[in-house]
Amino acid sequence: MTRIQRRNRSAILEAALDVFSQNGFRGATLDQIAQSSGLSKPNLLYYFASKEAIHIELLSGLMEIWLAPLHAVDPGGVPQAELMGYMRRKLEMSRQMPRESRLFANEVLQGAPRFLDGIRGDLKTLVDAKAKVIRHWSASGKIADIDPYHLIFSIWALTQHYADFEVQVRSVLGPDRDPFQEAEGFLEELFSRLLKPVDDAAH
Amino acid sequence: MTRIQRRNRSAILEAALDVFSQNGFRGATLDQIAQSSGLSKPNLLYYFASKEAIHIELLSGLMEIWLAPLHAVDPGGVPQAELMGYMRRKLEMSRQMPRESRLFANEVLQGAPRFLDGIRGDLKTLVDAKAKVIRHWSASGKIADIDPYHLIFSIWALTQHYADFEVQVRSVLGPDRDPFQEAEGFLEELFSRLLKPVDDAAH
DNA sequence: GTCTATAGTCTGATAGAC
DNA sequence: GTCTATCAGACTATAGAC
């Protein structure tokens, strides 16, 4: 692949991320992507077979990046620190990559018609593996005895909320507050309390 | 308005809830709504001026129901019980009204272009009022000293996650588990821990 | 009030010159 | 590789008969 091809492909994907993340698959148009990427509409289709091909390429290309923080949870690390670190990295991704968050949110919200394989495959496999690690940490008393799947869901829900519903969060907080900075402290407190094992010796 | 008119209008709105919540505004078509409601396409437009009018009517009509649980938080009640009750009612709404949850999620996710007034108006006003109540509870030591806005966001994020991302949650948990029933216990534990005031006497 | 027919527009994709 | 021109289908909305 030439340098020009690489540059055009990535310009298309960059523009597509903008457009798909804001409008969802059906709401997005090739015209918008063409305009935003600076290429003509037929030229998009020279690089990608169809509108759907662009979308699929985007999703699968971002999947690895998106799952990296969970992948990085180390079974050999300090449980509390590993999980707090995972939460922090996810929040940081919501801050730095809100478009990616909304891209996935749009897709899942609408039933993941173009992505169910990825969810049922890579995602489930990874979550199952990490859930086993977390369950072990709970069983050995290193963290509280809570369901690992719902713990992971709660990290997703709380961190991605600030990206996916950013318009609402900012509207409610008003223009002078920084949602992400405040979320950092709040979620730190929340997950500290959630993960702390019950200290039976205190009773 | 005749009985027939009332029945047709509500049939349209019921069908529109199905279609808009699954596809978003731009992804939805009048054909789908017509088919789902059993009326012809021109007949939809006899009852509503446009596709957008249907959507706006849906959103504003559901706004009151959607905010009722927060409205019901009683400044005179027992703080911990009030907030746990709010969380429980929100989770119950995710279970019973996932389409409504996804309708709002789609709209907010895409920047709330048809709903920003509602968010900046009624929603912000209500949240501001309840935040003041919660802050007072914190200050008097009845619950933990946490930010009331982010507490409310966390209730929204965690309860609505089970409706909005239901496909993903079910795929990860597998077919034999009941997400909502499990969430009940998990969120009960999470918010109990989060709201509990620090007991200084213990140190 | 409800229908068929259709106007007018938008959209994904292709043809073919260069 | 990139463009202009354009097709075929889908879409919102309206006209007009009944």
CSV table of C-alpha atoms (C1' of nucleotides) in Angstrom, one decimal:
chain,number,residue,atom,x,y,z
A,1,MET,CA,0.0,0.0,0.0
A,2,THR,CA,1.4,3.4,-1.0
A,3,ARG,CA,1.8,6.4,1.3
A,4,ILE,CA,-1.1,8.1,-0.4
A,5,GLN,CA,-3.4,5.1,0.1
A,6,ARG,CA,-2.5,4.9,3.7
A,7,ARG,CA,-3.1,8.6,4.2
A,8,ASN,CA,-6.5,8.5,2.4
A,9,ARG,CA,-7.7,5.4,4.2
A,10,SER,CA,-6.9,6.9,7.6
A,11,ALA,CA,-8.5,10.2,6.6
A,12,ILE,CA,-11.7,8.3,5.7
A,13,LEU,CA,-11.7,6.4,9.0
A,14,GLU,CA,-11.0,9.6,11.0
A,15,ALA,CA,-13.9,11.3,9.3
A,16,ALA,CA,-16.1,8.3,9.6
A,17,LEU,CA,-15.4,8.2,13.3
A,18,ASP,CA,-16.7,11.7,13.6
A,19,VAL,CA,-19.8,11.1,11.6
A,20,PHE,CA,-20.8,7.6,12.8
A,21,SER,CA,-20.2,8.4,16.4
A,22,GLN,CA,-22.5,11.4,16.3
A,23,ASN,CA,-25.3,10.0,14.1
A,24,GLY,CA,-25.1,6.2,14.4
A,25,PHE,CA,-24.8,4.0,11.3
A,26,ARG,CA,-28.1,4.7,9.6
A,27,GLY,CA,-28.1,8.4,10.5
A,28,ALA,CA,-24.6,8.9,8.9
A,29,THR,CA,-24.3,9.6,5.2
A,30,LEU,CA,-21.4,9.1,2.8
A,31,ASP,CA,-21.8,12.7,1.8
A,32,GLN,CA,-20.9,13.8,5.3
A,33,ILE,CA,-17.9,11.4,5.5
A,34,ALA,CA,-16.8,12.6,2.0
A,35,GLN,CA,-17.0,16.3,3.0
A,36,SER,CA,-15.3,15.7,6.4
A,37,SER,CA,-12.5,13.7,4.9
A,38,GLY,CA,-11.9,16.0,1.9
A,39,LEU,CA,-12.4,13.2,-0.6
A,40,SER,CA,-15.2,12.7,-3.2
A,41,LYS,CA,-17.9,10.2,-2.6
A,42,PRO,CA,-16.9,7.8,-5.3
A,43,ASN,CA,-13.4,8.0,-4.0
A,44,LEU,CA,-14.5,6.7,-0.6
A,45,LEU,CA,-15.9,3.7,-2.4
A,46,TYR,CA,-12.7,3.2,-4.2
A,47,TYR,CA,-11.0,2.6,-0.8
A,48,PHE,CA,-13.9,0.8,0.9
A,49,ALA,CA,-16.5,-1.5,-0.7
A,50,SER,CA,-19.5,0.1,1.0
A,51,LYS,CA,-20.7,2.3,3.8
A,52,GLU,CA,-21.0,-0.8,5.9
A,53,ALA,CA,-17.4,-1.8,5.2
A,54,ILE,CA,-16.2,1.5,6.6
A,55,HIS,CA,-18.2,1.0,9.7
A,56,ILE,CA,-17.0,-2.5,10.3
A,57,GLU,CA,-13.4,-1.6,9.7
A,58,LEU,CA,-13.8,1.2,12.2
A,59,LEU,CA,-15.3,-1.0,14.9
A,60,SER,CA,-12.9,-4.0,14.5
A,61,GLY,CA,-9.9,-1.6,14.2
A,62,LEU,CA,-10.8,0.1,17.5
A,63,MET,CA,-11.8,-3.1,19.4
A,64,GLU,CA,-8.2,-3.8,20.4
A,65,ILE,CA,-7.6,-0.3,21.7
A,66,TRP,CA,-10.9,-0.3,23.5
A,67,LEU,CA,-10.3,-3.6,25.3
A,68,ALA,CA,-6.6,-2.8,26.2
A,69,PRO,CA,-7.3,-1.5,29.7
A,70,LEU,CA,-9.2,-4.6,30.7
A,71,HIS,CA,-6.5,-6.7,29.1
A,72,ALA,CA,-4.0,-5.0,31.2
A,73,VAL,CA,-5.5,-6.1,34.5
A,74,ASP,CA,-2.8,-8.3,35.9
A,75,PRO,CA,-3.7,-11.4,37.8
A,76,GLY,CA,-0.3,-11.2,39.6
A,77,GLY,CA,-0.8,-7.6,40.7
A,78,VAL,CA,-2.2,-6.1,43.8
A,79,PRO,CA,-6.0,-6.6,43.5
A,80,GLN,CA,-7.3,-3.2,44.7
A,81,ALA,CA,-4.6,-1.4,42.7
A,82,GLU,CA,-5.3,-3.4,39.5
A,83,LEU,CA,-9.0,-2.6,39.6
A,84,MET,CA,-8.6,1.0,40.5
A,85,GLY,CA,-6.1,1.3,37.7
A,86,TYR,CA,-8.5,-0.2,35.3
A,87,MET,CA,-11.2,2.2,36.3
A,88,ARG,CA,-8.8,5.2,36.0
A,89,ARG,CA,-7.7,4.1,32.5
A,90,LYS,CA,-11.3,3.7,31.4
A,91,LEU,CA,-12.2,7.1,32.6
A,92,GLU,CA,-9.1,8.5,30.9
A,93,MET,CA,-10.3,6.9,27.7
A,94,SER,CA,-13.7,8.5,28.0
A,95,ARG,CA,-12.0,11.8,28.4
A,96,GLN,CA,-9.6,11.3,25.5
A,97,MET,CA,-11.7,9.2,23.2
A,98,PRO,CA,-15.3,10.2,23.6
A,99,ARG,CA,-16.1,9.6,19.9
A,100,GLU,CA,-14.9,6.0,20.1
A,101,SER,CA,-17.0,5.6,23.2
A,102,ARG,CA,-20.1,6.9,21.5
A,103,LEU,CA,-19.4,4.8,18.4
A,104,PHE,CA,-19.6,1.6,20.4
A,105,ALA,CA,-22.5,3.0,22.5
A,106,ASN,CA,-24.5,3.8,19.3
A,107,GLU,CA,-23.9,0.3,18.0
A,108,VAL,CA,-24.7,-1.6,21.2
A,109,LEU,CA,-27.7,0.6,21.9
A,110,GLN,CA,-29.2,-0.3,18.6
A,111,GLY,CA,-28.8,-4.0,19.2
A,112,ALA,CA,-25.3,-4.3,17.8
A,113,PRO,CA,-26.5,-5.6,14.4
A,114,ARG,CA,-23.1,-5.2,12.9
A,115,PHE,CA,-21.1,-6.2,15.9
A,116,LEU,CA,-22.8,-9.0,17.8
A,117,ASP,CA,-20.0,-11.4,16.8
A,118,GLY,CA,-17.4,-9.2,18.4
A,119,ILE,CA,-19.4,-8.9,21.6
A,120,ARG,CA,-20.1,-12.6,21.8
A,121,GLY,CA,-16.6,-13.5,20.9
A,122,ASP,CA,-13.6,-11.4,21.9
A,123,LEU,CA,-15.4,-9.4,24.5
A,124,LYS,CA,-17.1,-12.3,26.3
A,125,THR,CA,-13.9,-14.3,26.3
A,126,LEU,CA,-11.9,-11.5,27.8
A,127,VAL,CA,-14.5,-10.7,30.4
A,128,ASP,CA,-14.9,-14.3,31.4
A,129,ALA,CA,-11.1,-14.6,31.9
A,130,LYS,CA,-10.8,-11.5,34.0
A,131,ALA,CA,-14.0,-12.3,36.0
A,132,LYS,CA,-12.3,-15.5,37.1
A,133,VAL,CA,-9.3,-13.6,38.3
A,134,ILE,CA,-11.5,-11.1,40.2
A,135,ARG,CA,-13.5,-13.9,41.7
A,136,HIS,CA,-10.3,-15.4,43.0
A,137,TRP,CA,-9.3,-12.1,44.6
A,138,SER,CA,-12.7,-12.0,46.3
A,139,ALA,CA,-12.5,-15.6,47.5
A,140,SER,CA,-9.1,-15.0,49.1
A,141,GLY,CA,-10.4,-11.9,50.9
A,142,LYS,CA,-8.2,-9.4,49.0
A,143,ILE,CA,-11.3,-7.4,47.9
A,144,ALA,CA,-14.9,-7.4,48.8
A,145,ASP,CA,-17.1,-10.4,47.9
A,146,ILE,CA,-19.0,-9.0,44.9
A,147,ASP,CA,-19.9,-10.3,41.6
A,148,PRO,CA,-17.1,-9.7,39.1
A,149,TYR,CA,-19.3,-9.3,36.1
A,150,HIS,CA,-21.4,-6.6,37.6
A,151,LEU,CA,-18.2,-5.0,38.9
A,152,ILE,CA,-16.9,-4.8,35.4
A,153,PHE,CA,-20.3,-3.5,34.1
A,154,SER,CA,-20.3,-0.8,36.8
A,155,ILE,CA,-16.8,0.4,35.7
A,156,TRP,CA,-18.1,0.5,32.1
A,157,ALA,CA,-21.3,2.2,33.0
A,158,LEU,CA,-19.8,4.9,35.2
A,159,THR,CA,-16.8,5.8,33.1
A,160,GLN,CA,-18.5,5.7,29.7
A,161,HIS,CA,-21.4,7.7,31.0
A,162,TYR,CA,-19.2,10.8,31.1
A,163,ALA,CA,-18.4,10.4,27.4
A,164,ASP,CA,-21.7,9.0,26.0
A,165,PHE,CA,-24.0,11.4,27.9
A,166,GLU,CA,-21.5,14.3,27.9
A,167,VAL,CA,-24.1,16.8,26.6
A,168,GLN,CA,-26.4,16.0,29.5
A,169,VAL,CA,-23.7,15.9,32.1
A,170,ARG,CA,-22.4,19.3,31.0
A,171,SER,CA,-25.9,20.8,30.8
A,172,VAL,CA,-26.7,19.7,34.3
A,173,LEU,CA,-23.4,20.7,35.9
A,174,GLY,CA,-23.3,24.1,34.1
A,175,PRO,CA,-20.5,25.6,32.1
A,176,ASP,CA,-18.1,26.2,35.0
A,177,ARG,CA,-17.5,22.7,36.2
A,178,ASP,CA,-15.1,20.1,34.7
A,179,PRO,CA,-17.1,16.8,34.6
A,180,PHE,CA,-14.1,14.5,34.0
A,181,GLN,CA,-11.9,16.0,36.7
A,182,GLU,CA,-14.7,15.8,39.2
A,183,ALA,CA,-15.5,12.2,38.2
A,184,GLU,CA,-12.0,11.2,38.9
A,185,GLY,CA,-12.3,11.9,42.6
A,186,PHE,CA,-15.9,10.7,42.9
A,187,LEU,CA,-15.2,7.4,41.2
A,188,GLU,CA,-12.0,6.9,43.2
A,189,GLU,CA,-14.2,7.2,46.4
A,190,LEU,CA,-17.0,5.0,45.0
A,191,PHE,CA,-14.8,2.1,44.0
A,192,SER,CA,-12.6,2.3,47.1
A,193,ARG,CA,-15.7,1.8,49.2
A,194,LEU,CA,-17.0,-0.9,46.9
A,195,LEU,CA,-13.9,-3.0,46.8
A,196,LYS,CA,-12.9,-2.8,50.5
A,197,PRO,CA,-13.2,-6.2,52.1
A,198,VAL,CA,-15.4,-6.4,55.1
A,199,ASP,CA,-13.2,-6.4,58.1
A,200,ASP,CA,-14.6,-9.1,60.3
A,201,ALA,CA,-12.0,-8.4,63.0
A,202,ALA,CA,-13.7,-5.1,63.7
A,203,HIS,CA,-16.8,-6.7,65.1
B,1,MET,CA,-60.9,14.4,20.4
B,2,THR,CA,-62.9,11.3,19.5
B,3,ARG,CA,-62.2,7.8,20.9
B,4,ILE,CA,-60.8,6.7,17.5
B,5,GLN,CA,-58.5,9.7,17.4
B,6,ARG,CA,-57.2,8.9,20.8
B,7,ARG,CA,-56.7,5.3,20.0
B,8,ASN,CA,-54.9,6.0,16.7
B,9,ARG,CA,-52.7,8.7,18.3
B,10,SER,CA,-51.6,6.3,21.0
B,11,ALA,CA,-51.1,3.5,18.5
B,12,ILE,CA,-48.8,5.8,16.6
B,13,LEU,CA,-46.8,6.8,19.6
B,14,GLU,CA,-46.5,3.2,20.8
B,15,ALA,CA,-45.2,2.1,17.4
B,16,ALA,CA,-42.9,5.1,17.3
B,17,LEU,CA,-41.4,4.2,20.6
B,18,ASP,CA,-40.5,0.8,19.3
B,19,VAL,CA,-38.9,2.2,16.1
B,20,PHE,CA,-37.2,5.4,17.4
B,21,SER,CA,-35.8,3.6,20.5
B,22,GLN,CA,-34.2,0.9,18.3
B,23,ASN,CA,-32.9,3.0,15.4
B,24,GLY,CA,-32.6,6.6,16.7
B,25,PHE,CA,-34.4,9.5,15.0
B,26,ARG,CA,-32.6,9.5,11.6
B,27,GLY,CA,-32.5,5.7,11.5
B,28,ALA,CA,-36.2,5.4,11.9
B,29,THR,CA,-38.6,5.6,9.0
B,30,LEU,CA,-42.3,6.5,8.7
B,31,ASP,CA,-42.8,3.2,6.8
B,32,GLN,CA,-41.7,1.3,9.9
B,33,ILE,CA,-43.9,3.3,12.2
B,34,ALA,CA,-46.8,2.9,9.8
B,35,GLN,CA,-46.4,-0.8,9.5
B,36,SER,CA,-46.0,-1.3,13.2
B,37,SER,CA,-49.0,0.8,14.1
B,38,GLY,CA,-51.3,-0.6,11.4
B,39,LEU,CA,-52.0,2.7,9.9
B,40,SER,CA,-51.0,4.0,6.4
B,41,LYS,CA,-48.2,6.4,6.1
B,42,PRO,CA,-50.3,9.5,5.0
B,43,ASN,CA,-52.5,8.7,7.9
B,44,LEU,CA,-49.7,9.1,10.4
B,45,LEU,CA,-49.2,12.6,8.9
B,46,TYR,CA,-52.8,13.3,9.4
B,47,TYR,CA,-52.3,12.9,13.2
B,48,PHE,CA,-48.9,14.4,13.4
B,49,ALA,CA,-47.4,17.2,11.3
B,50,SER,CA,-44.1,15.5,10.6
B,51,LYS,CA,-41.8,12.7,11.6
B,52,GLU,CA,-40.1,15.1,14.0
B,53,ALA,CA,-43.4,16.1,15.6
B,54,ILE,CA,-44.0,12.5,16.5
B,55,HIS,CA,-40.5,12.3,18.1
B,56,ILE,CA,-40.9,15.5,20.0
B,57,GLU,CA,-44.3,14.4,21.3
B,58,LEU,CA,-42.9,11.1,22.4
B,59,LEU,CA,-40.0,12.7,24.3
B,60,SER,CA,-41.9,15.4,26.0
B,61,GLY,CA,-44.8,13.1,26.8
B,62,LEU,CA,-42.4,10.6,28.5
B,63,MET,CA,-40.3,13.3,30.3
B,64,GLU,CA,-42.7,13.4,33.3
B,65,ILE,CA,-42.8,9.7,33.8
B,66,TRP,CA,-39.0,9.5,33.3
B,67,LEU,CA,-38.3,12.1,36.0
B,68,ALA,CA,-41.0,10.9,38.5
B,69,PRO,CA,-38.6,8.8,40.6
B,70,LEU,CA,-36.3,11.7,41.2
B,71,HIS,CA,-39.2,13.9,41.8
B,72,ALA,CA,-40.4,11.5,44.5
B,73,VAL,CA,-37.2,11.8,46.5
B,74,ASP,CA,-38.6,13.3,49.7
B,75,PRO,CA,-36.5,16.0,51.6
B,76,GLY,CA,-38.4,15.0,54.8
B,77,GLY,CA,-37.7,11.3,54.5
B,78,VAL,CA,-34.8,9.1,55.8
B,79,PRO,CA,-31.9,10.1,53.6
B,80,GLN,CA,-30.4,6.6,53.1
B,81,ALA,CA,-33.9,5.1,52.4
B,82,GLU,CA,-34.8,7.9,50.0
B,83,LEU,CA,-31.8,7.5,47.9
B,84,MET,CA,-31.8,3.7,47.9
B,85,GLY,CA,-35.5,3.9,47.0
B,86,TYR,CA,-34.7,6.2,44.1
B,87,MET,CA,-32.0,3.8,42.8
B,88,ARG,CA,-34.4,0.9,43.1
B,89,ARG,CA,-37.2,2.7,41.2
B,90,LYS,CA,-34.8,3.7,38.5
B,91,LEU,CA,-33.6,0.1,38.1
B,92,GLU,CA,-37.2,-1.1,38.0
B,93,MET,CA,-37.9,1.5,35.2
B,94,SER,CA,-34.9,0.1,33.3
B,95,ARG,CA,-36.4,-3.4,33.6
B,96,GLN,CA,-40.0,-2.4,32.8
B,97,MET,CA,-39.3,0.4,30.3
B,98,PRO,CA,-36.1,-0.4,28.4
B,99,ARG,CA,-37.5,1.2,25.2
B,100,GLU,CA,-38.0,4.5,26.9
B,101,SER,CA,-34.5,4.4,28.4
B,102,ARG,CA,-33.0,3.7,24.9
B,103,LEU,CA,-35.1,6.5,23.4
B,104,PHE,CA,-33.6,9.0,25.7
B,105,ALA,CA,-30.2,7.4,25.4
B,106,ASN,CA,-30.2,7.7,21.6
B,107,GLU,CA,-31.2,11.3,21.8
B,108,VAL,CA,-28.7,12.3,24.3
B,109,LEU,CA,-25.9,10.3,22.8
B,110,GLN,CA,-26.4,12.1,19.5
B,111,GLY,CA,-26.2,15.5,21.1
B,112,ALA,CA,-29.8,15.9,22.0
B,113,PRO,CA,-30.5,18.0,18.9
B,114,ARG,CA,-34.3,17.8,19.5
B,115,PHE,CA,-34.2,17.8,23.3
B,116,LEU,CA,-31.6,20.2,24.5
B,117,ASP,CA,-34.3,22.6,25.9
B,118,GLY,CA,-35.7,19.8,28.0
B,119,ILE,CA,-32.3,18.9,29.4
B,120,ARG,CA,-31.3,22.5,30.1
B,121,GLY,CA,-34.7,23.3,31.5
B,122,ASP,CA,-36.8,20.8,33.5
B,123,LEU,CA,-34.1,18.3,34.0
B,124,LYS,CA,-31.5,20.7,35.3
B,125,THR,CA,-34.0,22.5,37.5
B,126,LEU,CA,-35.1,19.3,39.1
B,127,VAL,CA,-31.5,18.0,39.6
B,128,ASP,CA,-30.4,21.3,41.1
B,129,ALA,CA,-33.2,21.1,43.6
B,130,LYS,CA,-32.6,17.6,44.7
B,131,ALA,CA,-28.8,18.1,44.8
B,132,LYS,CA,-29.4,20.8,47.3
B,133,VAL,CA,-31.4,18.4,49.5
B,134,ILE,CA,-28.7,15.7,49.2
B,135,ARG,CA,-25.9,18.1,50.0
B,136,HIS,CA,-27.8,19.0,53.2
B,137,TRP,CA,-28.0,15.4,54.1
B,138,SER,CA,-24.3,15.1,53.6
B,139,ALA,CA,-23.5,18.2,55.7
B,140,SER,CA,-25.6,16.9,58.6
B,141,GLY,CA,-23.8,13.6,58.6
B,142,LYS,CA,-26.8,11.5,57.6
B,143,ILE,CA,-25.0,10.1,54.5
B,144,ALA,CA,-21.4,10.2,53.3
B,145,ASP,CA,-19.9,13.5,52.1
B,146,ILE,CA,-20.0,13.0,48.4
B,147,ASP,CA,-21.0,15.2,45.5
B,148,PRO,CA,-24.7,15.0,44.9
B,149,TYR,CA,-24.5,15.6,41.2
B,150,HIS,CA,-22.2,12.8,40.6
B,151,LEU,CA,-24.2,10.6,42.9
B,152,ILE,CA,-27.2,11.2,40.7
B,153,PHE,CA,-25.2,10.6,37.6
B,154,SER,CA,-24.0,7.3,39.1
B,155,ILE,CA,-27.5,6.2,39.7
B,156,TRP,CA,-28.5,7.1,36.1
B,157,ALA,CA,-25.4,5.4,34.7
B,158,LEU,CA,-25.6,2.2,36.6
B,159,THR,CA,-29.4,1.6,36.3
B,160,GLN,CA,-29.8,2.7,32.7
B,161,HIS,CA,-26.8,0.6,31.6
B,162,TYR,CA,-28.8,-2.5,32.1
B,163,ALA,CA,-31.5,-1.2,29.7
B,164,ASP,CA,-29.4,0.7,27.2
B,165,PHE,CA,-26.7,-2.0,26.8
B,166,GLU,CA,-28.9,-4.9,27.4
B,167,VAL,CA,-27.7,-6.8,24.4
B,168,GLN,CA,-24.1,-6.5,25.6
B,169,VAL,CA,-24.9,-7.4,29.2
B,170,ARG,CA,-26.9,-10.5,28.2
B,171,SER,CA,-24.2,-11.6,25.7
B,172,VAL,CA,-21.5,-11.4,28.4
B,173,LEU,CA,-23.5,-13.0,31.1
B,174,GLY,CA,-24.8,-15.8,28.9
B,175,PRO,CA,-28.4,-17.0,28.5
B,176,ASP,CA,-28.9,-18.5,31.9
B,177,ARG,CA,-28.5,-15.4,34.1
B,178,ASP,CA,-31.0,-12.7,34.9
B,179,PRO,CA,-29.2,-9.3,34.6
B,180,PHE,CA,-31.8,-7.3,36.3
B,181,GLN,CA,-32.3,-9.6,39.3
B,182,GLU,CA,-28.6,-9.8,39.8
B,183,ALA,CA,-28.2,-6.0,39.4
B,184,GLU,CA,-30.7,-5.5,42.2
B,185,GLY,CA,-28.5,-7.1,44.8
B,186,PHE,CA,-25.3,-5.7,43.4
B,187,LEU,CA,-26.5,-2.1,43.3
B,188,GLU,CA,-28.0,-2.4,46.7
B,189,GLU,CA,-24.5,-3.3,48.0
B,190,LEU,CA,-22.7,-0.7,46.0
B,191,PHE,CA,-24.9,2.2,47.1
B,192,SER,CA,-25.1,1.1,50.7
B,193,ARG,CA,-21.3,1.3,50.8
B,194,LEU,CA,-21.2,4.6,49.0
B,195,LEU,CA,-23.8,6.3,51.1
B,196,LYS,CA,-22.7,5.1,54.5
B,197,PRO,CA,-21.2,8.0,56.5
B,198,VAL,CA,-17.7,7.6,57.8
B,199,ASP,CA,-18.1,6.6,61.4
B,200,ASP,CA,-15.5,8.7,63.2
B,201,ALA,CA,-16.3,7.1,66.5
B,202,ALA,CA,-14.8,3.9,65.3
B,203,HIS,CA,-11.3,5.3,65.2
C,1,DG,C1',-60.5,10.2,8.3
C,2,DT,C1',-58.4,7.1,5.3
C,3,DC,C1',-56.8,5.8,1.1
C,4,DT,C1',-53.8,5.6,-3.6
C,5,DA,C1',-50.8,8.0,-6.3
C,6,DT,C1',-47.0,10.7,-6.7
C,7,DA,C1',-44.0,14.8,-6.1
C,8,DG,C1',-39.5,16.1,-4.7
C,9,DT,C1',-35.4,15.0,-2.2
C,10,DC,C1',-31.7,12.3,-0.4
C,11,DT,C1',-28.7,8.4,-0.5
C,12,DG,C1',-25.7,4.4,-1.7
C,13,DA,C1',-23.4,2.8,-5.4
C,14,DT,C1',-21.8,2.5,-10.4
C,15,DA,C1',-20.1,4.0,-15.2
C,16,DG,C1',-16.8,5.8,-17.7
C,17,DA,C1',-13.6,9.7,-19.0
C,18,DC,C1',-9.0,11.2,-17.8
D,1,DG,C1',-6.6,7.0,-8.4
D,2,DT,C1',-9.7,10.6,-8.9
D,3,DC,C1',-13.2,12.9,-11.0
D,4,DT,C1',-18.2,14.2,-13.2
D,5,DA,C1',-22.4,12.4,-14.2
D,6,DT,C1',-25.9,9.6,-13.1
D,7,DC,C1',-28.8,5.6,-11.8
D,8,DA,C1',-32.1,3.0,-8.8
D,9,DG,C1',-34.1,2.9,-4.7
D,10,DA,C1',-35.7,4.8,-0.3
D,11,DC,C1',-37.4,8.6,2.1
D,12,DT,C1',-40.6,12.5,3.8
D,13,DA,C1',-44.4,14.8,2.7
D,14,DT,C1',-48.5,16.4,-0.2
D,15,DA,C1',-52.5,16.1,-3.6
D,16,DG,C1',-56.8,14.7,-4.3
D,17,DA,C1',-60.4,11.0,-4.6
D,18,DC,C1',-63.7,8.9,-1.6
